[in-house]
Amino acid sequence: MAHQGNKLIDAATTLVGWVNYNATDPFERTRVSAEVVRLTTPLDAAEDFTLLASHPGAAGAVTVVLQLAPLLKDGTVGTWVTAATVAIPAAGGQVEAPISGGSLSVAPADAANAELPAFFYARATLTPSTPNGAHVSLTY
């Protein structure tokens, strides 16, 4: 049976790392740790999606925390909620964390000002630092 759900646009889902020029994103740049990314598809409308985090090697293990926030009715960013936390060993490699879009919930303080689906904002924070060549993205 084919997988059903909303697909995410790959160009909009790089949270940390190099973003190439392409048809949906005409700007080449490098996104940094904790940079806020406005997505084109609300993540809570997707059946599921995956956090992909990688680096080629670092002085120590790297922890990646994925946080999501809703777009509120008044146009502001709501309260950030942690959706996943993964660790990549110092030797490097890639780690994947599946996330169910249906399990995302807005913070109680935002409930009256959110219209679902609402999770249009994402950020990935790498600690203790971001190694050269690190990449964090979301994929369907």
PDB file of C-alpha atoms in Angstrom:
ATOM      1  CA  MET A   1       0.000   0.000   0.000  1.00  0.00           C
ATOM      2  CA  ALA A   2       1.329   3.430  -0.912  1.00  0.00           C
ATOM      3  CA  HIS A   3       2.198   5.802   1.906  1.00  0.00           C
ATOM      4  CA  GLN A   4      -0.307   8.666   2.224  1.00  0.00           C
ATOM      5  CA  GLY A   5       0.304  12.100   3.689  1.00  0.00           C
ATOM      6  CA  ASN A   6       1.617  15.523   2.814  1.00  0.00           C
ATOM      7  CA  LYS A   7       5.099  15.556   1.356  1.00  0.00           C
ATOM      8  CA  LEU A   8       7.571  18.178   2.501  1.00  0.00           C
ATOM      9  CA  ILE A   9       9.502  20.248  -0.032  1.00  0.00           C
ATOM     10  CA  ASP A  10      13.150  19.221   0.389  1.00  0.00           C
ATOM     11  CA  ALA A  11      14.542  22.720  -0.216  1.00  0.00           C
ATOM     12  CA  ALA A  12      12.496  24.105   2.665  1.00  0.00           C
ATOM     13  CA  THR A  13      13.538  21.428   5.123  1.00  0.00           C
ATOM     14  CA  THR A  14      17.283  21.973   5.552  1.00  0.00           C
ATOM     15  CA  LEU A  15      17.593  23.216   9.120  1.00  0.00           C
ATOM     16  CA  VAL A  16      21.400  23.215   9.479  1.00  0.00           C
ATOM     17  CA  GLY A  17      23.895  23.046   6.628  1.00  0.00           C
ATOM     18  CA  TRP A  18      24.286  24.027   3.003  1.00  0.00           C
ATOM     19  CA  VAL A  19      21.197  24.940   0.939  1.00  0.00           C
ATOM     20  CA  ASN A  20      21.751  24.813  -2.844  1.00  0.00           C
ATOM     21  CA  TYR A  21      20.037  27.043  -5.359  1.00  0.00           C
ATOM     22  CA  ASN A  22      17.006  25.286  -6.885  1.00  0.00           C
ATOM     23  CA  ALA A  23      13.587  25.961  -8.365  1.00  0.00           C
ATOM     24  CA  THR A  24      11.846  26.434  -5.008  1.00  0.00           C
ATOM     25  CA  ASP A  25      14.661  28.235  -3.189  1.00  0.00           C
ATOM     26  CA  PRO A  26      16.722  30.682  -5.302  1.00  0.00           C
ATOM     27  CA  PHE A  27      19.297  31.507  -2.600  1.00  0.00           C
ATOM     28  CA  GLU A  28      22.469  29.533  -1.848  1.00  0.00           C
ATOM     29  CA  ARG A  29      23.432  29.785   1.815  1.00  0.00           C
ATOM     30  CA  THR A  30      24.406  27.901   4.940  1.00  0.00           C
ATOM     31  CA  ARG A  31      21.871  27.596   7.742  1.00  0.00           C
ATOM     32  CA  VAL A  32      23.331  27.594  11.243  1.00  0.00           C
ATOM     33  CA  SER A  33      22.406  25.914  14.517  1.00  0.00           C
ATOM     34  CA  ALA A  34      19.212  27.313  16.114  1.00  0.00           C
ATOM     35  CA  GLU A  35      18.245  29.270  12.970  1.00  0.00           C
ATOM     36  CA  VAL A  36      14.454  29.549  12.690  1.00  0.00           C
ATOM     37  CA  VAL A  37      13.126  28.068   9.437  1.00  0.00           C
ATOM     38  CA  ARG A  38       9.628  28.842   8.119  1.00  0.00           C
ATOM     39  CA  LEU A  39       8.321  25.700   6.391  1.00  0.00           C
ATOM     40  CA  THR A  40       5.896  25.626   3.488  1.00  0.00           C
ATOM     41  CA  THR A  41       3.968  22.622   4.830  1.00  0.00           C
ATOM     42  CA  PRO A  42       2.626  22.400   8.393  1.00  0.00           C
ATOM     43  CA  LEU A  43       4.321  19.440  10.042  1.00  0.00           C
ATOM     44  CA  ASP A  44       1.244  18.472  12.055  1.00  0.00           C
ATOM     45  CA  ALA A  45      -0.598  17.900   8.749  1.00  0.00           C
ATOM     46  CA  ALA A  46       1.946  15.252   7.699  1.00  0.00           C
ATOM     47  CA  GLU A  47       1.227  11.673   8.726  1.00  0.00           C
ATOM     48  CA  ASP A  48       4.875  11.272   9.609  1.00  0.00           C
ATOM     49  CA  PHE A  49       8.271  12.732   8.773  1.00  0.00           C
ATOM     50  CA  THR A  50      11.878  12.039   9.706  1.00  0.00           C
ATOM     51  CA  LEU A  51      14.616  14.110  11.310  1.00  0.00           C
ATOM     52  CA  LEU A  52      17.963  13.361   9.593  1.00  0.00           C
ATOM     53  CA  ALA A  53      21.127  14.546  11.330  1.00  0.00           C
ATOM     54  CA  SER A  54      24.709  13.892  10.258  1.00  0.00           C
ATOM     55  CA  HIS A  55      28.287  15.075  10.485  1.00  0.00           C
ATOM     56  CA  PRO A  56      31.601  13.667   9.213  1.00  0.00           C
ATOM     57  CA  GLY A  57      33.335  13.675  12.603  1.00  0.00           C
ATOM     58  CA  ALA A  58      33.922  15.972  15.555  1.00  0.00           C
ATOM     59  CA  ALA A  59      35.951  16.321  18.737  1.00  0.00           C
ATOM     60  CA  GLY A  60      33.068  14.819  20.729  1.00  0.00           C
ATOM     61  CA  ALA A  61      29.508  13.583  20.413  1.00  0.00           C
ATOM     62  CA  VAL A  62      27.011  16.105  19.032  1.00  0.00           C
ATOM     63  CA  THR A  63      23.457  16.403  20.341  1.00  0.00           C
ATOM     64  CA  VAL A  64      20.728  17.671  18.010  1.00  0.00           C
ATOM     65  CA  VAL A  65      17.473  19.014  19.465  1.00  0.00           C
ATOM     66  CA  LEU A  66      14.590  19.573  17.037  1.00  0.00           C
ATOM     67  CA  GLN A  67      12.053  22.149  18.197  1.00  0.00           C
ATOM     68  CA  LEU A  68       8.843  23.117  16.428  1.00  0.00           C
ATOM     69  CA  ALA A  69       6.526  26.066  16.890  1.00  0.00           C
ATOM     70  CA  PRO A  70       3.069  26.928  15.574  1.00  0.00           C
ATOM     71  CA  LEU A  71       2.142  29.928  13.474  1.00  0.00           C
ATOM     72  CA  LEU A  72      -0.501  31.704  15.539  1.00  0.00           C
ATOM     73  CA  LYS A  73      -3.613  33.452  14.210  1.00  0.00           C
ATOM     74  CA  ASP A  74      -2.080  36.854  14.957  1.00  0.00           C
ATOM     75  CA  GLY A  75       0.918  36.002  12.716  1.00  0.00           C
ATOM     76  CA  THR A  76       3.412  35.460  15.538  1.00  0.00           C
ATOM     77  CA  VAL A  77       5.471  32.395  16.382  1.00  0.00           C
ATOM     78  CA  GLY A  78       4.025  30.313  19.206  1.00  0.00           C
ATOM     79  CA  THR A  79       5.753  28.422  21.993  1.00  0.00           C
ATOM     80  CA  TRP A  80       8.598  26.104  20.928  1.00  0.00           C
ATOM     81  CA  VAL A  81       8.103  22.412  21.751  1.00  0.00           C
ATOM     82  CA  THR A  82      10.768  19.716  21.528  1.00  0.00           C
ATOM     83  CA  ALA A  83       9.879  17.089  18.922  1.00  0.00           C
ATOM     84  CA  ALA A  84      13.070  14.980  18.981  1.00  0.00           C
ATOM     85  CA  THR A  85      16.550  14.772  20.479  1.00  0.00           C
ATOM     86  CA  VAL A  86      19.292  12.646  18.917  1.00  0.00           C
ATOM     87  CA  ALA A  87      23.020  12.168  19.477  1.00  0.00           C
ATOM     88  CA  ILE A  88      25.648  11.597  16.808  1.00  0.00           C
ATOM     89  CA  PRO A  89      28.907   9.979  17.995  1.00  0.00           C
ATOM     90  CA  ALA A  90      32.210  11.826  17.656  1.00  0.00           C
ATOM     91  CA  ALA A  91      33.234   9.500  14.818  1.00  0.00           C
ATOM     92  CA  GLY A  92      30.368  10.918  12.757  1.00  0.00           C
ATOM     93  CA  GLY A  93      27.566   9.281  10.825  1.00  0.00           C
ATOM     94  CA  GLN A  94      23.857   9.805  10.318  1.00  0.00           C
ATOM     95  CA  VAL A  95      21.014   9.426  12.795  1.00  0.00           C
ATOM     96  CA  GLU A  96      17.331   9.279  11.889  1.00  0.00           C
ATOM     97  CA  ALA A  97      14.351   9.952  14.166  1.00  0.00           C
ATOM     98  CA  PRO A  98      10.829   9.291  12.876  1.00  0.00           C
ATOM     99  CA  ILE A  99       8.181  11.738  14.106  1.00  0.00           C
ATOM    100  CA  SER A 100       4.400  11.478  13.836  1.00  0.00           C
ATOM    101  CA  GLY A 101       2.829  14.735  12.709  1.00  0.00           C
ATOM    102  CA  GLY A 102      -0.402  13.761  14.453  1.00  0.00           C
ATOM    103  CA  SER A 103       1.343  13.564  17.817  1.00  0.00           C
ATOM    104  CA  LEU A 104       2.368  17.241  17.800  1.00  0.00           C
ATOM    105  CA  SER A 105       0.430  19.457  20.207  1.00  0.00           C
ATOM    106  CA  VAL A 106       0.542  23.202  20.674  1.00  0.00           C
ATOM    107  CA  ALA A 107       1.402  24.466  24.136  1.00  0.00           C
ATOM    108  CA  PRO A 108      -1.662  25.169  26.308  1.00  0.00           C
ATOM    109  CA  ALA A 109      -0.834  28.891  26.331  1.00  0.00           C
ATOM    110  CA  ASP A 110      -1.163  28.954  22.505  1.00  0.00           C
ATOM    111  CA  ALA A 111      -4.303  26.819  22.154  1.00  0.00           C
ATOM    112  CA  ALA A 112      -6.765  29.712  21.839  1.00  0.00           C
ATOM    113  CA  ASN A 113      -4.609  31.510  19.261  1.00  0.00           C
ATOM    114  CA  ALA A 114      -3.708  28.521  17.036  1.00  0.00           C
ATOM    115  CA  GLU A 115      -5.615  27.137  14.086  1.00  0.00           C
ATOM    116  CA  LEU A 116      -4.586  23.576  13.251  1.00  0.00           C
ATOM    117  CA  PRO A 117      -2.574  22.498  11.358  1.00  0.00           C
ATOM    118  CA  ALA A 118      -0.190  25.077  12.745  1.00  0.00           C
ATOM    119  CA  PHE A 119       3.429  23.834  13.031  1.00  0.00           C
ATOM    120  CA  PHE A 120       5.134  25.924  10.333  1.00  0.00           C
ATOM    121  CA  TYR A 121       8.372  26.721  12.220  1.00  0.00           C
ATOM    122  CA  ALA A 122      11.353  24.492  12.978  1.00  0.00           C
ATOM    123  CA  ARG A 123      14.842  24.882  14.393  1.00  0.00           C
ATOM    124  CA  ALA A 124      17.616  22.438  15.176  1.00  0.00           C
ATOM    125  CA  THR A 125      20.143  23.246  17.865  1.00  0.00           C
ATOM    126  CA  LEU A 126      23.478  21.401  17.876  1.00  0.00           C
ATOM    127  CA  THR A 127      25.528  21.194  21.076  1.00  0.00           C
ATOM    128  CA  PRO A 128      28.235  21.613  22.202  1.00  0.00           C
ATOM    129  CA  SER A 129      29.013  23.097  18.739  1.00  0.00           C
ATOM    130  CA  THR A 130      28.299  22.595  15.041  1.00  0.00           C
ATOM    131  CA  PRO A 131      31.014  20.526  13.321  1.00  0.00           C
ATOM    132  CA  ASN A 132      32.112  21.390   9.784  1.00  0.00           C
ATOM    133  CA  GLY A 133      29.988  19.452   7.308  1.00  0.00           C
ATOM    134  CA  ALA A 134      27.059  18.957   9.713  1.00  0.00           C
ATOM    135  CA  HIS A 135      23.639  18.675   8.111  1.00  0.00           C
ATOM    136  CA  VAL A 136      20.193  18.497   9.721  1.00  0.00           C
ATOM    137  CA  SER A 137      16.991  18.229   7.708  1.00  0.00           C
ATOM    138  CA  LEU A 138      13.441  16.969   7.702  1.00  0.00           C
ATOM    139  CA  THR A 139      12.154  14.548   5.081  1.00  0.00           C
ATOM    140  CA  TYR A 140       9.027  12.609   4.262  1.00  0.00           C
TER     141      TYR A 140
END
